[in-house]
Structures are given as C-alpha cells and as structure tokens.
Coordinates of C-alpha atoms in Angstrom, one line a residue:
Chain A
M1 CA 39.9 42.9 -8.4
R2 CA 41.7 40.4 -6.1
T3 CA 39.2 41.3 -3.3
V4 CA 36.3 40.7 -5.6
F5 CA 37.8 37.4 -6.6
Y6 CA 38.1 36.2 -3.0
K7 CA 34.7 37.5 -2.1
S8 CA 33.2 35.6 -5.0
L9 CA 35.2 32.5 -4.1
G10 CA 33.8 32.8 -0.6
L11 CA 30.3 33.0 -2.1
V12 CA 31.0 29.9 -4.2
T13 CA 32.1 28.0 -1.1
L14 CA 29.2 29.2 1.0
V15 CA 26.6 28.3 -1.6
A16 CA 28.3 24.9 -2.1
C17 CA 28.3 24.3 1.7
V18 CA 24.7 25.1 2.0
V19 CA 23.9 22.7 -0.8
V20 CA 26.0 20.0 0.7
S21 CA 24.5 20.4 4.1
A22 CA 21.0 20.4 2.6
C23 CA 21.7 17.1 0.9
Q24 CA 23.4 15.5 3.9
K25 CA 21.0 16.5 6.6
K26 CA 17.2 16.2 6.5
L27 CA 15.8 19.7 6.9
R28 CA 13.5 19.5 9.9
F29 CA 12.5 23.0 10.3
D30 CA 10.6 25.6 8.3
D31 CA 13.3 28.2 9.1
S32 CA 17.0 27.9 9.6
A33 CA 16.9 27.7 13.4
T34 CA 18.9 24.9 15.0
P35 CA 17.1 22.7 17.5
D36 CA 18.4 23.5 20.9
H37 CA 15.7 22.1 23.2
Q38 CA 14.6 18.5 23.8
L39 CA 10.8 17.9 24.1
I40 CA 9.7 14.6 25.5
L41 CA 6.0 13.7 25.0
Q42 CA 4.7 11.2 27.4
F43 CA 1.3 9.7 26.6
N44 CA -0.7 8.2 29.4
P45 CA -3.8 6.1 28.9
V46 CA -6.7 7.1 31.2
V47 CA -10.5 6.5 31.6
D48 CA -11.8 10.0 32.5
V49 CA -9.9 10.8 35.7
D50 CA -8.5 7.3 36.4
S51 CA -5.3 5.8 35.0
L52 CA -6.1 3.0 32.5
E53 CA -4.9 -0.5 33.3
F54 CA -5.4 -3.2 30.7
G55 CA -7.8 -5.9 31.8
K56 CA -9.4 -3.8 34.6
N57 CA -13.1 -2.9 34.4
Y58 CA -14.3 0.6 33.6
H59 CA -17.6 2.2 32.5
N60 CA -18.4 4.4 29.6
S61 CA -21.0 7.1 29.5
F62 CA -23.7 4.6 28.6
G63 CA -22.9 2.8 31.9
E64 CA -21.5 -0.2 29.9
P65 CA -18.7 -2.0 31.7
Y66 CA -15.6 -2.8 29.6
S67 CA -12.0 -3.7 29.8
I68 CA -9.2 -2.8 27.4
R69 CA -6.5 -5.1 26.0
N70 CA -5.2 -3.0 23.1
F71 CA -4.9 0.7 22.6
K72 CA -2.7 2.1 19.8
F73 CA -2.5 5.1 17.5
Y74 CA -0.3 6.8 15.0
L75 CA 0.9 10.3 15.2
C76 CA 3.1 12.6 13.1
K77 CA 3.7 16.2 12.2
V78 CA 4.1 17.7 15.6
D79 CA 4.0 21.5 15.8
L80 CA 4.6 23.9 18.7
I81 CA 2.6 27.1 18.6
N82 CA 2.6 30.5 20.2
T83 CA -0.8 32.0 19.6
T84 CA 0.2 35.4 20.8
D85 CA 3.1 36.1 18.4
G86 CA 1.7 33.7 15.8
T87 CA 4.8 31.5 15.5
K88 CA 4.6 27.9 14.7
Y89 CA 7.5 25.5 14.7
S90 CA 7.1 22.3 12.8
I91 CA 9.4 20.1 14.9
N92 CA 8.7 16.9 13.1
K93 CA 7.5 16.6 9.5
D94 CA 8.1 13.1 8.2
D95 CA 8.6 10.7 11.1
Y96 CA 5.7 8.6 12.3
F97 CA 5.3 7.3 15.8
L98 CA 3.1 4.4 16.9
V99 CA 2.0 4.9 20.4
N100 CA 1.1 1.4 21.8
F101 CA 0.0 1.4 25.4
A102 CA 1.0 -2.3 25.7
D103 CA 4.6 -1.2 25.0
P104 CA 5.7 1.4 27.5
S105 CA 8.8 2.4 25.4
S106 CA 6.5 3.5 22.7
T107 CA 4.6 6.0 24.9
H108 CA 7.4 8.5 25.2
I109 CA 8.6 10.3 22.2
S110 CA 11.7 12.5 22.1
L111 CA 11.7 15.4 19.7
D112 CA 14.2 18.1 18.8
A113 CA 12.6 21.5 19.4
I114 CA 13.5 25.1 19.2
S115 CA 13.7 27.4 22.3
H116 CA 10.8 29.8 22.4
T117 CA 7.7 30.5 24.4
Y118 CA 4.7 28.4 23.4
D119 CA 1.1 27.8 24.5
R120 CA -0.1 25.0 22.3
I121 CA 1.0 21.8 20.7
S122 CA -0.6 20.2 17.7
F123 CA -0.1 17.0 15.8
T124 CA -1.7 14.7 13.2
L125 CA -3.4 11.7 14.5
G126 CA -3.2 9.1 11.8
V127 CA -1.3 8.5 8.6
D128 CA -1.6 10.9 5.7
S129 CA -3.0 9.8 2.4
I130 CA 0.4 9.7 0.6
R131 CA 1.9 7.2 2.9
N132 CA -1.3 5.0 2.5
V133 CA -0.6 4.7 -1.2
S134 CA 3.2 4.7 -1.5
G135 CA 3.9 1.0 -1.1
A136 CA 6.0 -0.8 1.4
Q137 CA 7.0 1.3 4.4
T138 CA 9.3 0.6 7.3
G139 CA 9.8 1.7 11.0
A140 CA 6.6 2.7 12.7
L141 CA 4.7 2.1 9.5
D142 CA 6.0 -1.4 9.0
P143 CA 2.9 -3.6 8.1
G144 CA 4.2 -6.1 10.7
N145 CA 3.0 -3.7 13.4
G146 CA -0.5 -4.9 12.9
M147 CA -1.8 -1.6 11.8
F148 CA -2.2 -2.2 8.1
W149 CA -5.2 -3.6 6.2
T150 CA -3.9 -6.0 3.5
W151 CA -7.2 -6.6 1.6
N152 CA -8.1 -2.9 1.2
S153 CA -4.8 -1.1 1.4
G154 CA -4.5 1.4 4.1
Y155 CA -3.4 2.0 7.6
I156 CA -5.4 1.5 10.8
M157 CA -4.9 5.0 12.3
A158 CA -6.0 4.0 15.8
K159 CA -7.1 0.8 17.4
L160 CA -9.1 0.1 20.6
E161 CA -9.9 -3.5 21.5
G162 CA -11.3 -5.1 24.6
N163 CA -14.1 -7.0 26.2
S164 CA -17.5 -6.1 27.5
V165 CA -20.4 -8.1 28.8
V166 CA -22.8 -6.0 26.6
S167 CA -21.0 -7.0 23.4
N168 CA -23.0 -9.5 21.2
Q169 CA -19.8 -10.7 19.5
P170 CA -17.9 -14.0 20.1
N171 CA -16.0 -13.8 23.4
Q172 CA -17.8 -10.6 24.1
V173 CA -15.1 -8.6 22.3
F174 CA -15.4 -5.1 21.0
E175 CA -12.9 -3.9 18.3
Y176 CA -12.5 -0.5 16.8
H177 CA -9.9 -0.5 14.0
I178 CA -10.3 3.0 12.6
G179 CA -8.9 3.8 9.2
G180 CA -9.7 5.4 5.8
F181 CA -7.7 8.0 4.0
A182 CA -9.6 8.8 0.8
G183 CA -12.2 11.5 0.2
S184 CA -15.2 11.2 2.5
E185 CA -13.7 8.2 4.3
N186 CA -10.7 10.2 5.6
V187 CA -10.3 9.8 9.4
V188 CA -7.0 11.6 9.8
Q189 CA -7.4 14.1 12.6
K190 CA -5.5 17.3 13.4
I191 CA -5.2 17.6 17.1
S192 CA -4.5 21.0 18.7
L193 CA -4.1 21.2 22.5
A194 CA -3.7 24.2 24.7
F195 CA -1.2 24.0 27.6
P196 CA -2.8 23.6 31.1
L197 CA -4.6 26.7 32.2
N198 CA -3.7 28.2 28.8
Q199 CA -0.4 29.1 30.3
Q200 CA 2.6 30.1 28.2
V201 CA 5.7 28.0 28.8
E202 CA 9.2 29.1 27.9
F203 CA 11.2 26.3 26.3
Q204 CA 14.8 27.4 27.2
S205 CA 17.8 26.8 25.1
G206 CA 19.8 23.8 26.2
R207 CA 17.1 22.6 28.5
R208 CA 14.4 19.9 28.2
T209 CA 10.7 19.8 28.7
L210 CA 8.6 16.8 29.6
M211 CA 5.0 17.1 28.5
T212 CA 2.5 14.6 29.7
I213 CA -0.6 14.1 27.5
S214 CA -3.4 11.9 28.5
A215 CA -5.4 9.7 26.1
N216 CA -8.9 9.0 27.4
A217 CA -10.4 5.7 26.2
N218 CA -13.9 6.9 27.2
A219 CA -13.7 9.6 24.6
W220 CA -14.1 6.9 21.9
F221 CA -17.7 6.2 23.0
G222 CA -19.1 9.7 23.4
G223 CA -18.7 13.4 22.8
Q224 CA -19.7 14.2 19.2
N225 CA -21.3 10.8 18.4
A226 CA -22.9 8.2 20.5
I227 CA -21.0 4.9 20.1
S228 CA -22.2 2.3 22.5
I229 CA -20.6 -1.1 22.7
S230 CA -24.0 -2.8 22.7
S231 CA -25.1 -1.2 19.4
T232 CA -21.8 -1.0 17.6
P233 CA -19.2 -3.4 19.1
V234 CA -17.1 -3.6 15.9
C235 CA -15.8 -1.2 13.3
T236 CA -13.1 -2.7 11.1
T237 CA -13.7 -0.9 7.8
P238 CA -13.5 2.7 6.6
G239 CA -16.8 4.5 6.3
V240 CA -19.4 6.5 8.3
L241 CA -19.0 4.6 11.6
A242 CA -15.2 4.9 11.4
R243 CA -15.5 8.6 10.8
N244 CA -17.9 9.0 13.8
V245 CA -15.5 7.1 16.1
A246 CA -12.6 9.2 14.8
A247 CA -14.5 12.4 15.5
N248 CA -14.9 11.2 19.1
Y249 CA -11.4 10.2 19.7
A250 CA -10.1 13.4 18.2
N251 CA -11.1 14.8 21.7
M252 CA -9.4 12.2 23.8
F253 CA -6.2 14.1 24.5
D254 CA -5.3 16.7 27.2
V255 CA -2.0 18.2 28.1
I256 CA -2.0 17.5 31.8
N257 CA 1.4 18.5 32.9
I258 CA 4.5 20.3 31.6
V259 CA 7.8 20.1 33.5
S260 CA 10.8 22.0 32.4
E261 CA 14.2 20.7 33.4
Chain B
M1 CA 36.7 41.9 -13.3
K2 CA 33.1 41.5 -14.3
R3 CA 34.2 38.5 -16.3
V4 CA 35.8 36.9 -13.3
V5 CA 32.6 37.3 -11.3
I6 CA 30.5 35.8 -14.1
I7 CA 32.9 32.9 -14.4
L8 CA 32.7 32.3 -10.7
I9 CA 28.8 32.5 -10.8
I10 CA 28.8 29.9 -13.5
A11 CA 31.3 27.8 -11.6
T12 CA 29.0 28.0 -8.6
A13 CA 26.1 26.8 -10.6
V14 CA 28.0 24.0 -12.2
L15 CA 29.4 22.9 -8.8
N16 CA 26.0 23.0 -7.2
M17 CA 24.5 20.9 -10.0
A18 CA 27.4 18.5 -9.6
I19 CA 26.7 18.3 -5.9
I20 CA 23.0 17.8 -6.3
E21 CA 23.7 15.1 -8.9
S22 CA 26.1 13.3 -6.5
C23 CA 23.4 13.6 -3.9
K24 CA 21.0 11.7 -6.1
K25 CA 23.6 9.0 -6.8
S26 CA 24.4 8.5 -3.2
A27 CA 20.7 7.6 -2.7
D28 CA 21.2 4.7 -5.1
K29 CA 21.9 1.3 -3.7
P30 CA 25.7 0.6 -3.6
G31 CA 27.1 -2.3 -5.6
T32 CA 23.9 -3.1 -7.5
T33 CA 23.4 -3.4 -11.2
P34 CA 20.5 -1.2 -12.4
I35 CA 18.0 -2.7 -14.8
Q36 CA 16.5 -0.5 -17.5
F37 CA 12.8 -1.3 -17.8
V38 CA 12.0 -1.3 -21.5
I39 CA 8.4 -0.4 -22.6
P40 CA 7.5 -2.7 -25.5
A41 CA 6.7 -0.9 -28.8
G42 CA 3.1 0.3 -28.8
F43 CA 2.6 -0.1 -25.0
P44 CA 1.4 2.9 -23.0
A45 CA 3.3 4.6 -20.2
T46 CA 3.8 2.6 -17.0
K47 CA 2.2 3.3 -13.7
F48 CA 4.8 1.7 -11.4
N49 CA 6.9 4.2 -9.4
F50 CA 10.3 3.1 -10.6
S51 CA 12.0 6.0 -8.7
A52 CA 10.7 4.7 -5.4
N53 CA 11.9 1.2 -6.1
P54 CA 14.5 1.1 -8.9
L55 CA 14.9 -2.3 -10.5
T56 CA 18.3 -3.9 -10.0
K57 CA 19.6 -7.3 -11.1
E58 CA 20.1 -8.2 -7.4
G59 CA 16.7 -7.0 -6.3
V60 CA 14.9 -9.0 -9.0
E61 CA 17.0 -12.1 -8.2
L62 CA 16.0 -11.8 -4.5
G63 CA 12.4 -11.3 -5.5
R64 CA 12.5 -14.4 -7.7
H65 CA 13.8 -16.5 -4.7
L66 CA 11.1 -15.1 -2.5
F67 CA 8.4 -15.8 -5.1
Y68 CA 9.3 -19.5 -5.3
D69 CA 9.9 -20.0 -1.5
G70 CA 7.4 -22.0 0.5
R71 CA 8.8 -20.6 3.7
L72 CA 6.8 -17.5 3.1
S73 CA 3.8 -19.6 4.1
K74 CA 2.8 -21.2 7.5
D75 CA 3.4 -24.8 6.6
G76 CA 6.0 -24.3 3.9
N77 CA 3.7 -25.6 1.1
F78 CA 2.5 -22.4 -0.4
P79 CA 4.9 -20.2 -2.1
C80 CA 3.5 -17.4 -4.3
A81 CA 4.2 -19.8 -7.2
S82 CA 1.8 -22.4 -5.9
C83 CA -1.1 -20.3 -7.2
H84 CA 0.9 -18.4 -9.8
Q85 CA 2.5 -20.9 -12.2
Q86 CA 4.7 -19.8 -15.0
F87 CA 3.3 -22.2 -17.6
A88 CA -0.2 -20.8 -16.8
A89 CA 1.1 -17.2 -17.3
F90 CA 1.3 -17.1 -13.5
A91 CA -2.3 -18.0 -12.9
T92 CA -3.4 -21.4 -11.4
Y93 CA -3.7 -23.8 -14.3
D94 CA -7.0 -25.8 -14.4
H95 CA -8.3 -24.6 -11.1
D96 CA -11.4 -22.4 -10.6
L97 CA -10.3 -21.5 -7.1
S98 CA -6.8 -22.2 -5.8
H99 CA -5.6 -24.2 -2.8
G100 CA -4.4 -22.7 0.4
F101 CA -3.3 -23.6 3.9
N102 CA -5.0 -26.6 5.7
N103 CA -7.1 -27.9 2.7
Q104 CA -8.8 -24.6 2.1
F105 CA -9.9 -22.9 -1.1
T106 CA -9.3 -19.3 -2.0
T107 CA -12.4 -17.3 -2.7
R108 CA -11.4 -16.0 -6.2
N109 CA -9.7 -17.3 -9.3
A110 CA -6.0 -16.5 -9.3
P111 CA -5.2 -14.0 -12.0
G112 CA -2.3 -14.3 -14.3
L113 CA 0.7 -12.1 -13.3
F114 CA 2.1 -10.1 -16.2
N115 CA 2.4 -6.5 -17.3
L116 CA 1.9 -5.4 -13.7
A117 CA 3.9 -2.2 -14.3
W118 CA 0.9 -0.8 -16.2
E119 CA -1.6 -1.4 -13.3
S120 CA -2.1 0.9 -10.4
N121 CA -4.6 -1.2 -8.4
F122 CA -4.6 -4.9 -7.8
M123 CA -6.9 -7.8 -7.2
W124 CA -10.3 -8.4 -8.8
D125 CA -11.8 -5.7 -6.6
G126 CA -8.8 -3.2 -6.9
G127 CA -8.6 -3.1 -3.1
I128 CA -4.8 -3.0 -3.1
N129 CA -3.4 0.3 -4.2
N130 CA 0.3 -0.5 -4.7
L131 CA 2.0 -3.6 -6.0
E132 CA 4.5 -3.5 -3.1
V133 CA 1.9 -4.2 -0.5
Q134 CA 0.0 -6.8 -2.6
P135 CA 2.0 -9.8 -1.3
L136 CA 0.8 -9.0 2.3
A137 CA -2.7 -10.1 1.4
P138 CA -1.9 -13.7 0.2
I139 CA 0.9 -14.1 2.8
T140 CA -1.4 -13.3 5.7
A141 CA -4.8 -14.6 4.5
P142 CA -5.7 -17.6 6.6
N143 CA -6.9 -19.6 3.6
E144 CA -3.8 -18.9 1.5
M145 CA -0.3 -18.7 2.9
A146 CA -1.6 -18.2 6.4
E147 CA 1.5 -16.7 7.9
D148 CA 2.4 -13.7 10.1
I149 CA 4.5 -11.2 8.3
N150 CA 6.9 -10.8 11.2
T151 CA 7.4 -14.6 11.4
V152 CA 8.4 -14.6 7.7
V153 CA 10.8 -11.7 8.2
Q154 CA 12.4 -13.5 11.2
R155 CA 12.6 -16.8 9.3
L156 CA 14.3 -15.3 6.3
G157 CA 16.7 -13.3 8.6
E158 CA 18.0 -16.5 10.0
D159 CA 18.8 -18.0 6.6
A160 CA 22.4 -17.7 5.4
T161 CA 21.4 -17.6 1.7
Y162 CA 18.9 -14.8 2.3
K163 CA 21.4 -12.9 4.3
Q164 CA 23.6 -13.0 1.2
L165 CA 20.8 -12.2 -1.2
F166 CA 19.5 -9.2 0.9
T167 CA 23.1 -7.9 1.2
S168 CA 23.5 -8.1 -2.6
A169 CA 20.2 -6.3 -3.2
F170 CA 20.2 -3.7 -0.4
G171 CA 23.8 -3.3 0.8
T172 CA 23.3 -4.9 4.3
A173 CA 22.0 -8.3 5.5
E174 CA 19.1 -6.7 7.3
V175 CA 15.8 -8.4 6.4
N176 CA 12.7 -6.4 6.9
S177 CA 9.2 -6.4 5.4
Q178 CA 9.9 -3.4 3.3
R179 CA 12.9 -4.9 1.6
M180 CA 11.2 -8.2 1.1
L181 CA 8.1 -6.5 -0.5
K182 CA 10.2 -4.2 -2.6
A183 CA 12.2 -7.2 -4.0
L184 CA 9.1 -9.2 -4.7
S185 CA 7.7 -6.2 -6.6
Q186 CA 10.9 -5.9 -8.6
F187 CA 10.6 -9.5 -9.7
M188 CA 6.9 -9.2 -10.6
I189 CA 7.5 -6.0 -12.5
T190 CA 9.9 -7.8 -14.8
L191 CA 7.1 -10.2 -15.8
V192 CA 6.3 -8.6 -19.1
S193 CA 4.4 -10.4 -21.8
S194 CA 4.7 -8.8 -25.2
N195 CA 5.7 -11.4 -27.7
S196 CA 2.4 -13.1 -28.6
K197 CA 1.4 -13.7 -32.3
Y198 CA -0.7 -10.6 -31.9
D199 CA 2.4 -8.6 -30.9
K200 CA 4.3 -10.0 -33.8
M201 CA 1.4 -9.2 -36.1
K202 CA 1.5 -5.6 -34.8
R203 CA 5.3 -5.5 -35.4
G204 CA 4.9 -6.9 -38.9
Q205 CA 6.5 -10.2 -38.1
Y206 CA 3.4 -12.3 -38.4
T207 CA 0.3 -12.3 -40.6
F208 CA -3.0 -13.4 -39.1
N209 CA -4.6 -16.3 -41.0
A210 CA -8.2 -15.7 -42.3
T211 CA -9.9 -17.0 -39.1
E212 CA -7.6 -15.0 -36.8
Q213 CA -8.2 -11.9 -38.8
A214 CA -12.0 -12.4 -38.8
G215 CA -11.8 -12.9 -35.1
Y216 CA -9.7 -9.8 -34.6
D217 CA -12.2 -7.7 -36.7
L218 CA -15.0 -9.0 -34.5
F219 CA -13.0 -8.4 -31.4
K220 CA -12.4 -4.8 -32.3
A221 CA -16.1 -4.3 -33.0
K222 CA -17.6 -6.1 -30.0
C223 CA -15.0 -6.5 -27.2
A224 CA -12.3 -3.9 -27.4
S225 CA -14.2 -1.1 -25.6
C226 CA -13.5 -2.9 -22.3
H227 CA -10.6 -5.1 -23.4
V228 CA -8.6 -2.1 -24.8
E229 CA -5.6 -2.9 -26.9
P230 CA -2.7 -3.4 -26.4
M231 CA -3.1 -4.3 -22.7
F232 CA -6.5 -5.9 -23.4
T233 CA -8.1 -4.2 -20.4
D234 CA -9.1 -0.7 -19.6
F235 CA -8.4 -1.5 -15.9
S236 CA -12.0 -0.5 -15.0
Y237 CA -14.4 -2.3 -12.8
R238 CA -17.6 -3.6 -14.4
N239 CA -20.6 -5.8 -13.8
N240 CA -20.6 -8.1 -16.8
G241 CA -24.0 -9.7 -16.0
L242 CA -22.8 -12.8 -14.0
P243 CA -25.4 -14.0 -11.6
I244 CA -24.2 -13.7 -8.0
N245 CA -22.4 -16.8 -6.7
D246 CA -24.7 -18.0 -3.9
Y247 CA -21.9 -19.7 -2.0
L248 CA -19.3 -17.0 -2.2
K249 CA -21.7 -14.0 -2.2
D250 CA -18.9 -11.8 -3.6
Y251 CA -20.0 -8.3 -4.4
G252 CA -16.5 -7.3 -5.7
R253 CA -15.7 -3.6 -5.9
M254 CA -18.5 -2.7 -3.5
N255 CA -16.6 -4.5 -0.7
I256 CA -13.8 -1.9 -1.2
T257 CA -15.7 1.3 -1.9
N258 CA -18.9 0.6 0.2
K259 CA -20.9 2.1 -2.7
K260 CA -23.9 0.2 -3.9
E261 CA -23.3 1.4 -7.5
D262 CA -20.1 -0.8 -7.4
S263 CA -22.1 -4.0 -6.6
I264 CA -20.9 -7.1 -8.5
K265 CA -18.3 -5.1 -10.3
F266 CA -14.9 -6.7 -10.9
K267 CA -11.8 -5.6 -12.7
V268 CA -11.8 -6.2 -16.5
P269 CA -9.0 -8.8 -16.8
S270 CA -6.4 -8.7 -19.6
L271 CA -7.1 -11.3 -22.3
R272 CA -3.4 -11.8 -22.9
N273 CA -2.4 -15.5 -22.4
I274 CA -6.1 -16.3 -22.1
Y275 CA -5.6 -19.9 -23.3
E276 CA -3.3 -20.5 -20.4
T277 CA -5.3 -18.9 -17.6
Y278 CA -8.5 -20.9 -17.7
P279 CA -10.9 -21.3 -16.0
Y280 CA -12.4 -17.8 -16.4
M281 CA -14.2 -15.0 -14.4
H282 CA -13.5 -13.9 -10.9
D283 CA -14.7 -17.2 -9.4
G284 CA -13.4 -19.4 -12.3
R285 CA -17.0 -20.5 -13.1
F286 CA -16.4 -21.0 -16.8
W287 CA -14.1 -23.8 -17.8
N288 CA -13.6 -22.8 -21.4
L289 CA -13.9 -19.9 -23.8
S290 CA -17.1 -21.3 -25.4
Q291 CA -18.9 -20.9 -22.1
V292 CA -17.5 -17.4 -21.7
L293 CA -18.7 -16.3 -25.2
E294 CA -22.1 -18.0 -24.6
H295 CA -22.4 -15.9 -21.5
Y296 CA -21.9 -12.7 -23.4
S297 CA -24.1 -13.9 -26.2
T298 CA -27.1 -15.1 -24.2
G299 CA -26.4 -15.4 -20.5
V300 CA -25.9 -11.7 -19.4
Q301 CA -28.3 -11.0 -16.5
S302 CA -29.9 -7.6 -16.0
S303 CA -29.3 -5.7 -12.8
T304 CA -29.1 -2.1 -11.6
T305 CA -25.3 -2.1 -12.0
L306 CA -25.0 -4.1 -15.2
D307 CA -22.6 -2.4 -17.6
P308 CA -24.5 -0.3 -20.1
L309 CA -22.4 -1.8 -22.9
L310 CA -24.0 -5.2 -22.1
T311 CA -27.7 -4.1 -22.0
N312 CA -28.4 -5.8 -25.3
K313 CA -25.8 -8.6 -24.6
I314 CA -23.3 -9.4 -27.4
P315 CA -25.1 -11.7 -29.8
L316 CA -22.6 -14.0 -31.5
T317 CA -23.1 -16.7 -34.1
A318 CA -21.3 -20.0 -33.9
T319 CA -18.9 -18.8 -36.6
D320 CA -18.3 -15.6 -34.7
K321 CA -17.4 -17.6 -31.6
Y322 CA -15.1 -19.9 -33.6
N323 CA -13.3 -16.9 -35.1
L324 CA -13.0 -15.0 -31.8
I325 CA -11.6 -18.1 -30.0
N326 CA -9.0 -18.4 -32.8
F327 CA -8.1 -14.7 -32.5
L328 CA -7.8 -15.1 -28.7
G329 CA -5.3 -17.8 -29.3
T330 CA -2.9 -15.3 -30.8
L331 CA -2.6 -13.7 -27.4
S332 CA -0.6 -16.6 -26.0
D333 CA 3.0 -15.7 -25.4
T334 CA 5.2 -18.8 -25.1
T335 CA 8.3 -16.6 -24.9
F336 CA 6.9 -15.4 -21.6
T337 CA 5.6 -18.7 -20.3
K338 CA 9.0 -20.4 -21.0
D339 CA 11.3 -17.6 -20.2
V340 CA 14.1 -19.0 -18.0
K341 CA 14.5 -15.7 -16.2
F342 CA 11.2 -16.3 -14.5
Q343 CA 11.7 -19.9 -13.6
Q344 CA 12.3 -21.2 -10.1
P345 CA 15.9 -20.5 -9.1
Q346 CA 18.1 -23.6 -8.9

C-alpha cells in the first residue's frame, strides 16, 4: 500500500512536471527530442553563377540589363528531412525571419536542430494566412520593416527592387512587391531543397552545421513564367502577376554548400 | 488502497488544472486593470478578438493619448482626432473630404468611429482586415498623417510621459509598433454608441412620437434590408447607384478584390449618429439627408453591379422623406458624443 502510494505520488509529480514544463517552454518539436545540434543557414544573393552586388549591372534571360537595390523575403517553418527513413523534424514552427540582403546580419539564421542524418531541407517562403489577419505583429513581422501593405492588409512576402534602362517607369525603376494570402491570390511557397549531389549529411550531436543557400535574382524573371522588365516592370498588388512571379522565385534557391563543424 | 490511488489521480487532475490555469494567468499583463467589455442589450456577438488584445484600463488610457496626439503625424498637426472628432461621432464634421498633411485632401469621407468591436473589416472598401492594423493606413498615407511608422515609434520612445504610459499598459517602457497599435485598438473598441433615442425606445425608456414612428415603419419596410438593426448595417459592400466620381475615379471594393463584380461597391455604413456625421456617402457628395433620400428615390443609376434591391429605386413621397429624416434623428447618441471618457486627455 505504501509503495503504491509513493508510486502514485511519483506519477502526480511527473505529470505535474510535464505540464509545468509544457507551459514554461515553447514546444519546438513534433516529438520529445531535445535539440542537440546547431544549424546555421547562410543565404547568399546571386545572379546565376555570380555573387550579387547591389548597384552592379547584370542581365536576365531576356538580355535586359538591371541592377538591384533591394532584395528581401520572409521565411518560416523550417524542416529537416531524411527521404530514406521518412523522418521529418520541424525545427522551427512559429518564428519568422526576414532575410534582407541589404542587412548582412539578417542573412544568417541560427536554428536548434536534432542530430540525425538528413538529405533535404524545406521551409515556407512567405507569411501564412493566419498571421496576415491577426492584427499587429512584432519582431520580423513588425510593419515597420516595410513589408506590410497598409491599404489592403497583408504582408509583402518577397521584394525585389532595382533599376533597368528597359523600364518605362519613372527613374527607370522596377519593383516587385509580391504578396497575397487569400484563396487564388495566395503566393506562399513551400520550398524543398535537396542537399548538394543528393548526399546524406549526418548532423552530429553537440556539433554544428553551416548550410549555405543561394538566392538567384534571375529566377524572378524566368523559369515557369516569362516576366520581363520591359513588359511588367511593376507588381505591387496581389493577383495573377504576383502569383506568376512567386512561381518563378520559388525556384531561386539552391543548397550550395554544407559544412559540419 | 484503490481509494488512495483514485484520490491521487483526482489530485493530479486538480493540480494540473490549477497549473494550466496559472499558466493562463501568467500570460496576462502584470499590474493592469482588466476591463470587461459589455455587449449592450439586443446587440449581436462581437467580432473583435479580445483574447488576443484584452482591454485594460491602462491600455485604453494609452490608446486615448495616442489617438489625440499630433506627434503621430509628420508635422504634428494631424492626430487621429483631426479627422475623427468626438462631437461628430468621430467622423469629420462638415467636411466631404478631410484635410491631411501639406494642404492635401483625403480621397474619402471619414467615417464615424463607434461600435468597431462588431466589425471585422475596415474602411469603405473593407481593405483592412483587423482593427489593430488600421491606424497604419492613415499614419503612413502621404495625404493624411504622412509619417513613417518607425519614426513615430522612436519619437514616442523618447518621451517620458509615454514611457510611463507604456509601462503602465504593458509592464515595460518599451515602445514598439505592436504595443502602440494594440493600445489604439483598445481605445477605439471602447467607443460604443448604444444610448440613442432608438435604443431607449427599444429598452422601453422612450416612446417614439407619431412622426418618428411613421419614419421607423418606413425604414423597416424600405431601408432595413441593408441597414440591418441594431447596428444599422449588414457590413456588406454594395453599389447603391451613385455615378462614378470623375475626379476620384474610386471603384471601391474592386480595388481590394480585383474582381469586376465588386466595381463601385462600398461598405454599407451604419446610420447611427447620422445627423452628426454629414456629409454623406464614401466621397461626402451629399450635404444633407434630403439629398440622400432624393438619390434613393430618383437618382439611382443603373449599372452591371447595381444592388438588385435598388433596381426599381426606392420611391419616396415628401412626407415619407420627412418621416424618415425624423426617425433617423433618433439614432443620435449624445451620451456617446459627450462622454468624457472619450475626450482628449488633459
């Protein structure tokens, strides 16, 4: 009887502890595993095979010369995947990151991961519909970051701005502010990237991995849909054009390098 | 022995519930005084998400300061209250369009601000999907307050009074856009108008005179399908047959949805406090209610998106109009327009 009492008391304490810890700590994982590996994502802007420098001239697939002065996007919900054993670890569920190539500190993102062998990474490019309708946000989603439409509520999911002599706009600018979260206007993209050469990489416990991902500005203009600066230099509202641009830039990423330390 | 185990299981459950409960409480803002939002008798359920932004005395007070503070605008001259005046039920009195930064006009008539807790989309075109993000539009519009949101946040963060007000409302002196917007929303949510003669009549505290009653009967027969009681709007977007304004070229709801079936549709406005909120329509084109009723009676223009309820217009006699206008006068709420709680803080 005494033993049962203590066993039961133990159960009470255990359950209470679990409840307490659930309420104190944000649960970051699908399972109970504790993060034991640091993953650093480094995003690098490129134009095809060249590194992108703001203000320098490049050409898109239409042969149009252009330079970039602003290149930003939101990402969230990062998953690590092993396609062989079918495991998927959601290493980040709720936090949003704004990658802004004008601000180098925003281009590397440190995440808590779980040691395992993986061969893919996936993430959401954009801001999910709930956050678009939930009122005032803060952090990466602060409207002061210049990625929120005030007149037609919603986040600009990705932004590419620059100049081109083929643009018919004032100051020869081109501006792609891509947003839209509702129904047929939804431009949120799920990105899934294989590791280089489809290799499997072991993320070891207590170690850290630096993963470099390139973001190709030229992908915005081509691929699935032809978007030339001369014909469509501006997109600043949700709709068909925004969806077409988003379908293009969904293919702008490549994992170019993984270094385990 | 079994009994001991059962008792312990119950104890576990109770303990867990207590812990979960304490969890919830810890999420509340420390040291604040909660405000219980009261739904007036006969009003429907609210739309505002109170759990995401619980009203507190301190939050509302901060919001009131912000609402009346010109420092939210570029040159200091345009607080929210410059276009939303309490004596006009928080519309702009006697202005078709309002004034903004650098001698500019707005492009639409400022609506009255009241009973916002029952709305889920804001502005004449419904383009803003949450009250909390509404102030971003006028603050940043170049022809309204014309200011950058980060500049406002920085300006307020350097002010000793605001440091104190933000601390009272949110526990620390940090000023950020989210806190500012949540506080502004809290103040606006408290702007409830529910004490007009009409409301008193509904509560049995007032009896309509013969003219008001005749107007009310007409209203129920001819107007209430869009201006649904007791909010006096169904919150829908409709084309009420106004010819397009050649200068403004405002296509309303279509600008938001990109759908041509939404062309020239605007939100059905509440008729509460209608005497105070003149002039009327989205561009303030009608300066009095006679003109409004004349429009519905004879002026409605046909178009592909005209509201089907207006296909045959709403023919009204001179007596009908007189009675209707008298009824509409019962929707004025002087308790609301004179409530000291909503005045500029001293």
